[in-house]
Amino acid sequence: MPAAPTVEAMMLGKLDWSAIPFDQPIPLIAGGVVLAGILAVLIWVVVKGHLPYLWHEWITSVDHKRIGVMYILLASMMLLRGGSDAIMMRIQQAIAYQSQGYLPPEHYNQIFSAHGTIMIFFVAMPFVIGLMNLIVPLQLGVRDVAFPTLNSVGFWLTATGALLVNLSLVIGEFARTGWLAFPPLSELSYSPGVGVDYYAWSLQISGVGTLVAGINLVTTVLKLRTKGMNYLRMPMFCWTTLASNLLIVAAFPILTATLAMLLLDRYLGFHFFTNEAGGNVMMFMNLIWAWGHPEVYILVLPAFGIFSEVVSTFSGKALFGYRSMVLATMAICVISFMVWLHHFFTMGAGPDVNAIFGIASMIIAVPTGVKIYNWLFTMYGGRIRFATPMLWAVGFMVTFIIGGLTGVLVAVPPADFMLHNSMFLVAHFHNVIIGGVLFGAFAGFEYWFPKAFGFRLDERWGKLAFWFTFSGFYITFVPLYVAGMLGMTRRMQHYDVAEWRPWMIVAAIGMAVLSIGVICQIMQLVVSIRNREALRDRTGDPWDGRSLEWATSSPPPVFNFAFHPDVRGEDAYWDMKIAAQQQSLEHEEPEYHDIEMPRNSPTGFVCAFFATIMGFALIWHIWWLVILGSLGAFATFVVFAWRDHDEYVIPAAEVAAIDRVNLEERRNLVSMAGAI
Amino acid sequence: MSDQTHMHVEHDIAPGDEEQHSVGERIIGYVVGLGLALLLTATSFFIAGTDLVWQPSIPVALIVLAIAQMGVHLVFFLHITTGPDNTNNVLALAFGLLVVFLVVGGTVWIMSHLNQNMPPMDQFIRMHS
Amino acid sequence: MSMTATVGRAHADPHHIGVVVEHPGPAPKRTVTAYGFWVFLLSDIVMFSCFFAAYAVLVSQTADGPKGSEIFEQRNVAIETVCLLLSSFTCGMASIAADVRNRFWFYLGMTVTCVLGLIFLAIEFREFADLVSRGYGPSRSAFLSAFFSLVGCHGLHVSAGVLWLLTMMAQVFAKGFRADVLRRMMCFALFWHALDIIWVGVFSVVYLLGSGV
């Protein structure tokens, strides 16, 4: 008979002073530093009087460009967090030969779980979603996304998830189960702490945000295109955005359902994945990978789109095989839902099941190969400029082919039986995720930075960053392939095999080189901001681009385009430039009209505030606070639904004034090009 | 490419919207839908409880009836048609259904295989005792 | 795909195969909103499909507890089904009333929909409470876990729908049939009809097929 709950237990649930890890210096110091940093920034913002600006122009903004920038900022911060986890792991494995190293097992396990969770959900996802948010409406020639306020809600919910994961550093603990929290280890009987709850609730909350972003972008691409922007005239990045977001919409509900089942097991004693009462552990693997495999294509498809834009721009040619590229993208979109079993070949399905999924996994390499050839043929005969974005693109092609080939290797079930859960696998997926997604994100960052902020990034530091990251990547991960071949399994806190040791040391050195790459990237940002006047992009078209985002000024006005552009073919902006050079430059001034834009709204921020409270309360079993949080979130939506004016008008005169400046710069550009 | 005919088309209508109909016609649509749905439901419940039909056919019949009724709902309540103004709506639906089919079908197939090759612990013990 | 049809040929080309169709530009707001919601509904259905799949996998894992045929009551399920079907119909009537801006029929249609939804929820709640009191709660066996979460998830959706319905009535009362209110009403109707479609799956798979296991 349990004792009646005390008042404290009712008020605070499982939360008490033992949740703060006073006995573990590393998380405490790390948490303290982060907290001090946040406090310092907050104080600086308040003292300098930037708070009203931040609130009105950024936090409550429903402008897709601002939200995109905030997504990318979140991803960059989390990249530093996930990167420091990676550094700690590499150091641990370099020194933990026949010794315990410096990280105790329970801490090491939290680090690799947090590293995976953060890198996928709070670095890769927000980075690509941010770039899509920023660029897709511009490329489609429209003024905003389909659901601007929901867009803001989606971003802030993602930020809530990131906040909760980082909160686990100082209050309680994070999961020790790996980034997918496989049961039965993640069940209550084996993980009684709050770690798995932190993991599951932060993913549930940020998952809602991702779903909202997905619905928003699918609707934007399908329903909001400018006049004449037929499907087969959309830039490649819009196609990959469509495919990726279709996958988000179809796959993320699977993650939500699976984590809901795990949470029901943990909170209410259900038996989905338990060992007792007929629960089935394998069903978790099955369901989570039915989400997990589409997820990797959710991440890499937008990167493919970015490379398509970059390769075509910096080769000075239209994309080779545009239609085959579209077909390959949509083929990947569908086939990615038919291969998930290759993540658990070894778990006892029969040979026929393994064979079919193995073949499907090899087939999906075909459309990817089509893409690689298309990029190569785009470069062939082109006038190639090796600016930083192009370097990332070429580096990607080399790296991704290696990662793809090791992928085809592990798609063969008998080979997978040897390599499953080995360091070879770790090397493989870092090979495709760093070489594909992260290189893509960096290429997009360098390529579209001038569009977002109005000045270019410093090329010298950019190239240094590329070369350090590129070589650092190989020095880190090629040794991991070798260690995998030598039989080393993943997630080892220490080991006794002498042959692995040298490779672990090389990998740690590689990690140091990679870190120099990251530092160069930060330096690039600092140097560029300092020299921003010299790097200013006045024309809005710094790279001699081909698609519509380059047809407006940098940074674009809040309404993006004074007129919806009328599109007549692929490479819409390139055609306009050619036409403008051939015709006389003296256009008569068009007649400007008032433009209606959505009003800013704190809905997203307030909603995320209540979601944070709710998530925290659920993790610590503080039930009254859960009820309060959910009531608050509902009330926020009702208040939002009640408002009478959701749009404001930008008068025609103001539109004209902004547009004239841009037109003037553009005429200068065209006449200069004509003179040459 | 100057010899192409350029044609402007109208947008797809919103999912759930009907093409122009009078109120009377719309109400009749719902009445017909309700009638068909009730009929199919009644048939399902009747088949499940009766021993008048060949027993092994019952599960198949129930699934067919359920799919038919979902179709009735889609056509008469959600107004999904095959018309040219519904392309996007139908394509999205088709993609969703494909994923549902893959997830449910794949899960049942994979899990039955896993159960066969690696039965849950209690069955395993029963088999070997 | 060759697109070289001439103007002359286009007339003999009923399917417009040789014609370049020019995209007309951004769609009207009503279409955009409803389409976005349509995409959300599809994602919701994918989520349900996971619970259906889990039910199909776990239906025979009764851990020596009760089987479906021992706990399901066909009569209750039939009443629930009729309630939801009728509520779908009345919801349709309410959306027609909203389109022609008839307040009386709108309120009537929505009220009846709400009452039918509440009857459904009451029956479901009684069923659950009864099972739990007999010791057949969701933690009794994997089968019951899957049953409670699938049916309960649908029930939660209906509860959210009732909350939304009441908010919609309040909105029409306070704001009238404004364009944004009508757009939301349209999404609500889509939601309610979709719940009915899912219920068709639930009663067929869980209650009727599940009784045979």
PDB file of C-alpha atoms in Angstrom, chain C residues 68-212:
ATOM      1  CA  GLY C  68     -11.649  -9.478 -27.945  1.00  0.00           C
ATOM      2  CA  SER C  69     -14.728 -11.667 -28.332  1.00  0.00           C
ATOM      3  CA  GLU C  70     -15.057 -11.824 -24.533  1.00  0.00           C
ATOM      4  CA  ILE C  71     -15.134  -8.079 -23.906  1.00  0.00           C
ATOM      5  CA  PHE C  72     -16.627  -6.403 -26.988  1.00  0.00           C
ATOM      6  CA  GLU C  73     -20.312  -5.546 -26.954  1.00  0.00           C
ATOM      7  CA  GLN C  74     -21.630  -5.382 -30.491  1.00  0.00           C
ATOM      8  CA  ARG C  75     -24.756  -3.426 -29.485  1.00  0.00           C
ATOM      9  CA  ASN C  76     -22.828  -0.521 -27.947  1.00  0.00           C
ATOM     10  CA  VAL C  77     -20.536  -0.317 -30.950  1.00  0.00           C
ATOM     11  CA  ALA C  78     -23.552  -0.210 -33.263  1.00  0.00           C
ATOM     12  CA  ILE C  79     -25.044   2.691 -31.302  1.00  0.00           C
ATOM     13  CA  GLU C  80     -21.686   4.530 -31.331  1.00  0.00           C
ATOM     14  CA  THR C  81     -21.419   4.021 -35.083  1.00  0.00           C
ATOM     15  CA  VAL C  82     -24.916   5.342 -35.760  1.00  0.00           C
ATOM     16  CA  CYS C  83     -24.190   8.375 -33.550  1.00  0.00           C
ATOM     17  CA  LEU C  84     -21.038   9.245 -35.474  1.00  0.00           C
ATOM     18  CA  LEU C  85     -22.654   8.661 -38.870  1.00  0.00           C
ATOM     19  CA  LEU C  86     -25.607  10.898 -38.013  1.00  0.00           C
ATOM     20  CA  SER C  87     -23.239  13.528 -36.598  1.00  0.00           C
ATOM     21  CA  SER C  88     -21.305  13.512 -39.871  1.00  0.00           C
ATOM     22  CA  PHE C  89     -24.587  14.200 -41.642  1.00  0.00           C
ATOM     23  CA  THR C  90     -25.607  17.012 -39.297  1.00  0.00           C
ATOM     24  CA  CYS C  91     -22.105  18.480 -39.541  1.00  0.00           C
ATOM     25  CA  GLY C  92     -22.601  18.543 -43.327  1.00  0.00           C
ATOM     26  CA  MET C  93     -25.914  20.352 -42.811  1.00  0.00           C
ATOM     27  CA  ALA C  94     -24.208  22.893 -40.551  1.00  0.00           C
ATOM     28  CA  SER C  95     -21.546  23.612 -43.163  1.00  0.00           C
ATOM     29  CA  ILE C  96     -24.214  24.135 -45.838  1.00  0.00           C
ATOM     30  CA  ALA C  97     -25.983  26.493 -43.423  1.00  0.00           C
ATOM     31  CA  ALA C  98     -22.699  28.358 -42.852  1.00  0.00           C
ATOM     32  CA  ASP C  99     -22.163  28.706 -46.595  1.00  0.00           C
ATOM     33  CA  VAL C 100     -25.611  30.286 -47.057  1.00  0.00           C
ATOM     34  CA  ARG C 101     -25.102  32.257 -43.809  1.00  0.00           C
ATOM     35  CA  ASN C 102     -28.149  30.895 -42.027  1.00  0.00           C
ATOM     36  CA  ARG C 103     -27.512  31.224 -38.312  1.00  0.00           C
ATOM     37  CA  PHE C 104     -30.484  29.187 -37.100  1.00  0.00           C
ATOM     38  CA  TRP C 105     -29.703  26.065 -39.103  1.00  0.00           C
ATOM     39  CA  PHE C 106     -25.998  26.477 -38.378  1.00  0.00           C
ATOM     40  CA  TYR C 107     -26.524  26.504 -34.603  1.00  0.00           C
ATOM     41  CA  LEU C 108     -29.042  23.675 -34.844  1.00  0.00           C
ATOM     42  CA  GLY C 109     -26.750  21.521 -36.973  1.00  0.00           C
ATOM     43  CA  MET C 110     -23.744  22.157 -34.739  1.00  0.00           C
ATOM     44  CA  THR C 111     -25.698  21.530 -31.531  1.00  0.00           C
ATOM     45  CA  VAL C 112     -27.012  18.193 -32.778  1.00  0.00           C
ATOM     46  CA  THR C 113     -23.500  17.268 -33.939  1.00  0.00           C
ATOM     47  CA  CYS C 114     -22.155  18.163 -30.499  1.00  0.00           C
ATOM     48  CA  VAL C 115     -24.833  16.143 -28.664  1.00  0.00           C
ATOM     49  CA  LEU C 116     -24.224  13.099 -30.877  1.00  0.00           C
ATOM     50  CA  GLY C 117     -20.467  13.435 -30.318  1.00  0.00           C
ATOM     51  CA  LEU C 118     -21.003  13.609 -26.559  1.00  0.00           C
ATOM     52  CA  ILE C 119     -23.258  10.529 -26.602  1.00  0.00           C
ATOM     53  CA  PHE C 120     -20.510   8.693 -28.491  1.00  0.00           C
ATOM     54  CA  LEU C 121     -17.922   9.779 -25.944  1.00  0.00           C
ATOM     55  CA  ALA C 122     -20.160   8.821 -23.014  1.00  0.00           C
ATOM     56  CA  ILE C 123     -20.671   5.297 -24.377  1.00  0.00           C
ATOM     57  CA  GLU C 124     -16.948   4.909 -25.020  1.00  0.00           C
ATOM     58  CA  PHE C 125     -16.077   6.209 -21.566  1.00  0.00           C
ATOM     59  CA  ARG C 126     -18.515   3.762 -19.956  1.00  0.00           C
ATOM     60  CA  GLU C 127     -17.006   0.902 -21.935  1.00  0.00           C
ATOM     61  CA  PHE C 128     -13.491   1.840 -20.814  1.00  0.00           C
ATOM     62  CA  ALA C 129     -14.497   2.372 -17.184  1.00  0.00           C
ATOM     63  CA  ASP C 130     -16.310  -0.933 -17.144  1.00  0.00           C
ATOM     64  CA  LEU C 131     -13.281  -2.801 -18.555  1.00  0.00           C
ATOM     65  CA  VAL C 132     -10.896  -1.176 -16.084  1.00  0.00           C
ATOM     66  CA  SER C 133     -13.167  -1.966 -13.145  1.00  0.00           C
ATOM     67  CA  ARG C 134     -13.200  -5.629 -14.188  1.00  0.00           C
ATOM     68  CA  GLY C 135      -9.401  -5.656 -14.120  1.00  0.00           C
ATOM     69  CA  TYR C 136      -9.081  -5.564 -17.897  1.00  0.00           C
ATOM     70  CA  GLY C 137      -7.268  -2.232 -18.062  1.00  0.00           C
ATOM     71  CA  PRO C 138      -4.597  -1.430 -20.659  1.00  0.00           C
ATOM     72  CA  SER C 139      -1.804  -2.821 -18.482  1.00  0.00           C
ATOM     73  CA  ARG C 140      -3.441  -6.265 -18.373  1.00  0.00           C
ATOM     74  CA  SER C 141      -2.040  -7.403 -21.726  1.00  0.00           C
ATOM     75  CA  ALA C 142      -0.433  -6.137 -24.914  1.00  0.00           C
ATOM     76  CA  PHE C 143      -3.718  -6.730 -26.738  1.00  0.00           C
ATOM     77  CA  LEU C 144      -5.574  -4.482 -24.305  1.00  0.00           C
ATOM     78  CA  SER C 145      -2.798  -1.853 -24.518  1.00  0.00           C
ATOM     79  CA  ALA C 146      -3.203  -1.711 -28.274  1.00  0.00           C
ATOM     80  CA  PHE C 147      -7.002  -1.705 -28.019  1.00  0.00           C
ATOM     81  CA  PHE C 148      -7.133   1.110 -25.468  1.00  0.00           C
ATOM     82  CA  SER C 149      -4.652   3.310 -27.326  1.00  0.00           C
ATOM     83  CA  LEU C 150      -6.237   2.917 -30.768  1.00  0.00           C
ATOM     84  CA  VAL C 151      -9.815   3.460 -29.618  1.00  0.00           C
ATOM     85  CA  GLY C 152      -8.716   6.009 -27.008  1.00  0.00           C
ATOM     86  CA  CYS C 153      -6.745   7.968 -29.593  1.00  0.00           C
ATOM     87  CA  HIS C 154      -9.868   8.209 -31.740  1.00  0.00           C
ATOM     88  CA  GLY C 155     -11.843   9.214 -28.648  1.00  0.00           C
ATOM     89  CA  LEU C 156      -9.308  11.954 -27.863  1.00  0.00           C
ATOM     90  CA  HIS C 157      -9.693  13.238 -31.399  1.00  0.00           C
ATOM     91  CA  VAL C 158     -13.494  13.326 -30.980  1.00  0.00           C
ATOM     92  CA  SER C 159     -13.074  15.193 -27.674  1.00  0.00           C
ATOM     93  CA  ALA C 160     -10.790  17.721 -29.351  1.00  0.00           C
ATOM     94  CA  GLY C 161     -13.377  17.968 -32.136  1.00  0.00           C
ATOM     95  CA  VAL C 162     -16.144  18.773 -29.627  1.00  0.00           C
ATOM     96  CA  LEU C 163     -13.950  21.472 -28.076  1.00  0.00           C
ATOM     97  CA  TRP C 164     -13.269  22.892 -31.536  1.00  0.00           C
ATOM     98  CA  LEU C 165     -16.988  22.690 -32.390  1.00  0.00           C
ATOM     99  CA  LEU C 166     -17.928  24.754 -29.353  1.00  0.00           C
ATOM    100  CA  THR C 167     -15.205  27.280 -30.178  1.00  0.00           C
ATOM    101  CA  MET C 168     -16.579  27.506 -33.735  1.00  0.00           C
ATOM    102  CA  MET C 169     -20.108  28.198 -32.451  1.00  0.00           C
ATOM    103  CA  ALA C 170     -18.733  30.896 -30.156  1.00  0.00           C
ATOM    104  CA  GLN C 171     -16.811  32.393 -33.063  1.00  0.00           C
ATOM    105  CA  VAL C 172     -19.877  32.552 -35.290  1.00  0.00           C
ATOM    106  CA  PHE C 173     -21.812  34.059 -32.379  1.00  0.00           C
ATOM    107  CA  ALA C 174     -19.164  36.736 -31.790  1.00  0.00           C
ATOM    108  CA  LYS C 175     -17.842  37.390 -35.292  1.00  0.00           C
ATOM    109  CA  GLY C 176     -20.567  36.222 -37.658  1.00  0.00           C
ATOM    110  CA  PHE C 177     -19.831  34.378 -40.893  1.00  0.00           C
ATOM    111  CA  ARG C 178     -16.557  36.171 -41.636  1.00  0.00           C
ATOM    112  CA  ALA C 179     -14.286  34.757 -44.322  1.00  0.00           C
ATOM    113  CA  ASP C 180     -11.728  33.468 -41.807  1.00  0.00           C
ATOM    114  CA  VAL C 181     -14.461  31.921 -39.645  1.00  0.00           C
ATOM    115  CA  LEU C 182     -15.875  30.168 -42.709  1.00  0.00           C
ATOM    116  CA  ARG C 183     -12.416  28.831 -43.575  1.00  0.00           C
ATOM    117  CA  ARG C 184     -12.087  27.385 -40.078  1.00  0.00           C
ATOM    118  CA  MET C 185     -15.588  25.945 -40.298  1.00  0.00           C
ATOM    119  CA  MET C 186     -14.550  24.220 -43.481  1.00  0.00           C
ATOM    120  CA  CYS C 187     -11.496  22.711 -41.782  1.00  0.00           C
ATOM    121  CA  PHE C 188     -13.655  21.611 -38.868  1.00  0.00           C
ATOM    122  CA  ALA C 189     -16.052  19.816 -41.238  1.00  0.00           C
ATOM    123  CA  LEU C 190     -13.111  18.070 -42.907  1.00  0.00           C
ATOM    124  CA  PHE C 191     -11.816  17.019 -39.476  1.00  0.00           C
ATOM    125  CA  TRP C 192     -15.159  15.661 -38.325  1.00  0.00           C
ATOM    126  CA  HIS C 193     -15.754  13.683 -41.530  1.00  0.00           C
ATOM    127  CA  ALA C 194     -12.222  12.284 -41.368  1.00  0.00           C
ATOM    128  CA  LEU C 195     -12.832  11.071 -37.792  1.00  0.00           C
ATOM    129  CA  ASP C 196     -15.855   9.232 -39.104  1.00  0.00           C
ATOM    130  CA  ILE C 197     -13.722   7.538 -41.759  1.00  0.00           C
ATOM    131  CA  ILE C 198     -11.255   6.442 -39.101  1.00  0.00           C
ATOM    132  CA  TRP C 199     -14.113   5.112 -37.006  1.00  0.00           C
ATOM    133  CA  VAL C 200     -15.166   2.930 -39.952  1.00  0.00           C
ATOM    134  CA  GLY C 201     -11.695   1.403 -39.741  1.00  0.00           C
ATOM    135  CA  VAL C 202     -11.947   1.080 -35.956  1.00  0.00           C
ATOM    136  CA  PHE C 203     -15.271  -0.713 -35.795  1.00  0.00           C
ATOM    137  CA  SER C 204     -14.400  -2.984 -38.720  1.00  0.00           C
ATOM    138  CA  VAL C 205     -10.884  -3.929 -37.625  1.00  0.00           C
ATOM    139  CA  VAL C 206     -11.063  -3.694 -33.843  1.00  0.00           C
ATOM    140  CA  TYR C 207     -14.581  -4.691 -32.928  1.00  0.00           C
ATOM    141  CA  LEU C 208     -15.818  -6.857 -35.815  1.00  0.00           C
ATOM    142  CA  LEU C 209     -12.591  -8.518 -37.000  1.00  0.00           C
ATOM    143  CA  GLY C 210     -11.151  -8.476 -33.461  1.00  0.00           C
ATOM    144  CA  SER C 211     -14.101 -10.491 -32.183  1.00  0.00           C
ATOM    145  CA  GLY C 212     -13.070 -13.325 -34.437  1.00  0.00           C
TER     146      GLY C 212
END
